[in-house]
Amino acid sequence: EIVMTQSPATLSVSPGERATLSCRAGQSVSSSLAWYQQRSGQAPRLLIYGASTRAAGIPARFSGSGSGREFTLSISSLQSEDFAVYYCQQYKNWPRTFGLGTKVEIK
Amino acid sequence: EVQLLESGGGLVQPAGSLRLSCAASGFTFSSFAMTWVRQAPGKGLDWVSSISDSGSATFYADSVKGRFIISRDNSKNTLSLQMNSLGAEDTAFYYCARDLRGSGTCDYWGQGTLVTVSS
């Protein structure tokens, strides 16, 4: 299975600042990469698919980039509702696999 | 409005069985593949199983293969997960999710149902 590695595990950011999260795949997944946000006590929410396409209703401050093995999720100006855990997921191969997540916390 | 409502979770003894259901509404259920994802308390997301829109194709994580069976009834807009030979490692919130068409991602999720395996 393809192992997904996210870094850092925790990111401390002040509101209004930019956050950059990384995800590395154990082998190339082309652009078959998604990002999810999970707020405390809630179900996950799809943010990005195809490595860089925002899902319906996702604000433009969220952007994804990368292909192959290296991917990045950027949040341009953190709002209070953005403090959450973010997961990357590959869907190039079965089984689909998630990273362990990056927690974005208030600095 | 797309809605996914899981049910069937609860406390079950080790080696026991449980059947989860997911009632779907607000979209043409038979046109979408569906997925189960689980999350142990305080842990990350763990893909469990997916099924094609017709039900003809199913996929499982190695950790549940041979123990869990995913199925769907398109006439009742219902997704199911039959879980057998349960162990403590299966304790988790189980989420039902809709696959985004043409993608292997999940664009709508239910709120989850908790399965606890303990004696």
XYZ file of N, CA, C and O in Angstrom, chain A residues 1 33-36 38 41-46 48-50 55-56 87 89-91 94-101, chain B residues 33 35 37 39 43-47 49-50 59-62 95 99-100 102-112:
232
model
N 0.824 -1.181 0.000
C 0.000 0.000 0.000
C 0.874 1.254 0.000
O 2.049 1.211 0.378
N -4.723 12.999 -5.437
C -4.473 13.381 -4.052
C -5.572 14.328 -3.587
O -5.944 15.275 -4.301
N -6.099 14.044 -2.395
C -7.153 14.884 -1.822
C -6.725 15.381 -0.450
O -5.903 14.752 0.229
N -7.298 16.490 -0.064
C -7.113 17.053 1.276
C -8.482 17.185 1.948
O -9.453 17.618 1.320
N -8.523 16.831 3.231
C -9.737 16.940 4.028
C -9.433 17.766 5.277
O -8.332 17.708 5.817
N -10.869 18.321 9.207
C -11.762 17.777 10.237
C -11.699 18.666 11.475
O -10.667 18.724 12.158
N -14.863 17.115 16.721
C -16.206 16.581 16.894
C -17.044 16.518 15.639
O -18.237 16.204 15.702
N -16.437 16.800 14.501
C -17.186 16.803 13.238
C -16.642 15.755 12.276
O -15.536 15.247 12.429
N -17.444 15.480 11.257
C -17.005 14.602 10.182
C -15.993 15.326 9.299
O -15.964 16.559 9.263
N -15.171 14.585 8.592
C -14.252 15.223 7.646
C -15.012 15.960 6.547
O -16.159 15.647 6.236
N -14.320 16.925 5.951
C -14.890 17.748 4.881
C -13.873 17.795 3.757
O -12.701 18.085 3.991
N -14.310 17.500 2.549
C -13.412 17.526 1.403
C -13.061 18.959 1.045
O -13.958 19.797 0.845
N -9.927 19.665 -1.189
C -9.200 19.661 -2.459
C -9.186 18.238 -3.011
O -9.006 17.280 -2.253
N -9.362 18.100 -4.330
C -9.154 16.812 -4.984
C -8.383 17.068 -6.270
O -8.250 18.213 -6.716
N -7.857 16.004 -6.847
C -7.025 16.179 -8.040
C -5.818 17.049 -7.758
O -5.313 17.729 -8.642
N -12.990 21.740 -3.823
C -14.324 21.142 -3.826
C -15.378 22.253 -3.759
O -15.062 23.404 -3.437
N -16.612 21.909 -4.037
C -17.694 22.874 -4.046
C -17.813 23.589 -2.704
O -17.803 22.959 -1.645
N -6.028 16.197 6.679
C -5.544 14.908 6.212
C -5.377 14.922 4.700
O -6.224 15.460 3.969
N -4.996 12.283 1.357
C -5.412 10.929 0.985
C -5.072 10.701 -0.478
O -5.350 11.543 -1.328
N -4.484 9.537 -0.754
C -4.246 9.182 -2.153
C -5.318 8.234 -2.633
O -5.821 7.398 -1.864
N -5.697 8.373 -3.878
C -6.681 7.458 -4.462
C -6.207 6.956 -5.818
O -7.011 6.573 -6.664
N -5.637 1.150 -4.923
C -6.265 0.520 -3.776
C -5.172 -0.163 -2.955
O -4.270 -0.753 -3.528
N -5.259 -0.123 -1.622
C -6.273 0.597 -0.838
C -6.016 2.097 -0.815
O -4.867 2.549 -0.878
N -7.094 2.861 -0.744
C -6.934 4.282 -0.513
C -6.264 4.449 0.848
O -6.573 3.722 1.782
N -5.337 5.399 0.944
C -4.634 5.589 2.203
C -4.583 7.065 2.577
O -4.465 7.940 1.714
N -4.675 7.288 3.884
C -4.615 8.630 4.458
C -3.278 8.842 5.147
O -2.663 7.888 5.648
N -2.885 10.103 5.232
C -1.797 10.465 6.121
C -2.317 10.523 7.550
O -3.525 10.411 7.801
N -1.404 10.705 8.493
C -1.781 10.727 9.909
C -2.358 12.066 10.351
O -2.868 12.180 11.471
N -2.245 13.064 9.474
C -2.854 14.353 9.768
C -1.887 15.399 10.283
O -0.845 15.084 10.862
N -20.731 5.748 -6.330
C -20.031 4.805 -5.478
C -20.071 5.322 -4.045
O -20.223 6.518 -3.808
N -18.554 4.701 0.215
C -17.368 4.305 0.975
C -17.655 4.329 2.473
O -18.461 5.123 2.951
N -15.419 4.803 5.984
C -14.148 5.209 6.581
C -14.327 5.164 8.093
O -15.380 5.561 8.603
N -12.588 5.810 12.187
C -11.650 6.629 12.943
C -11.694 6.200 14.396
O -12.698 6.431 15.080
N -7.687 9.193 16.952
C -6.745 8.780 15.918
C -7.126 9.346 14.560
O -8.075 10.115 14.434
N -6.397 8.926 13.526
C -6.627 9.426 12.177
C -7.658 8.622 11.410
O -8.280 7.697 11.929
N -7.835 9.013 10.165
C -8.824 8.378 9.293
C -8.261 7.092 8.693
O -7.085 7.021 8.326
N -9.148 6.116 8.539
C -8.740 4.786 8.076
C -9.790 4.298 7.085
O -10.923 3.995 7.484
N -9.431 4.232 5.800
C -10.370 3.757 4.792
C -10.682 2.279 5.028
O -9.774 1.480 5.279
N -13.735 0.390 3.238
C -14.305 -0.342 2.111
C -15.044 0.614 1.186
O -15.549 1.648 1.639
N -15.115 0.246 -0.086
C -15.882 1.016 -1.069
C -16.661 0.069 -1.956
O -16.288 -1.097 -2.122
N -14.350 -3.198 -2.668
C -12.945 -3.063 -2.317
C -12.837 -3.008 -0.790
O -13.680 -2.385 -0.138
N -11.783 -3.630 -0.269
C -11.625 -3.702 1.179
C -10.199 -3.414 1.592
O -9.245 -3.781 0.897
N -10.058 -2.808 2.776
C -8.739 -2.727 3.396
C -8.321 -4.125 3.826
O -9.169 -4.954 4.201
N -7.021 -4.379 3.796
C -6.528 -5.698 4.196
C -6.956 -6.045 5.616
O -7.197 -7.212 5.934
N -17.812 6.139 9.452
C -18.456 7.141 8.618
C -18.847 6.538 7.267
O -18.049 5.834 6.631
N -18.838 8.949 -2.797
C -17.695 9.218 -3.653
C -18.034 10.310 -4.662
O -19.088 10.262 -5.316
N -17.132 11.259 -4.800
C -17.269 12.271 -5.842
C -17.157 11.569 -7.190
O -16.228 10.813 -7.426
N -16.296 10.246 -10.641
C -15.079 10.321 -11.438
C -13.829 10.491 -10.606
O -12.752 10.741 -11.140
N -13.979 10.356 -9.303
C -12.843 10.568 -8.400
C -12.879 9.524 -7.306
O -13.915 8.941 -7.044
N -11.776 9.322 -6.670
C -11.748 8.400 -5.546
C -11.817 9.106 -4.218
O -11.374 8.564 -3.207
N -12.393 10.298 -4.232
C -12.517 11.059 -2.998
C -13.966 11.075 -2.537
O -14.864 10.739 -3.284
N -14.163 11.489 -1.307
C -15.492 11.484 -0.698
C -15.955 12.915 -0.463
O -15.344 13.634 0.325
N -17.052 13.291 -1.144
C -17.473 14.683 -1.061
C -18.565 14.958 -0.035
O -18.773 16.116 0.338
N -19.262 13.932 0.409
C -20.237 14.090 1.480
C -20.048 12.962 2.479
O -19.828 11.804 2.098
N -20.145 13.339 3.765
C -19.935 12.388 4.849
C -21.114 12.440 5.814
O -21.699 13.501 6.039
N -21.416 11.270 6.403
C -22.357 11.256 7.505
C -21.670 11.710 8.779
O -20.476 12.037 8.770
N -22.401 11.710 9.873
C -21.847 12.142 11.158
C -21.191 11.006 11.918
O -20.555 11.240 12.950
N -21.333 9.797 11.435
C -20.636 8.670 12.035
C -21.457 7.948 13.091
O -22.350 8.509 13.711
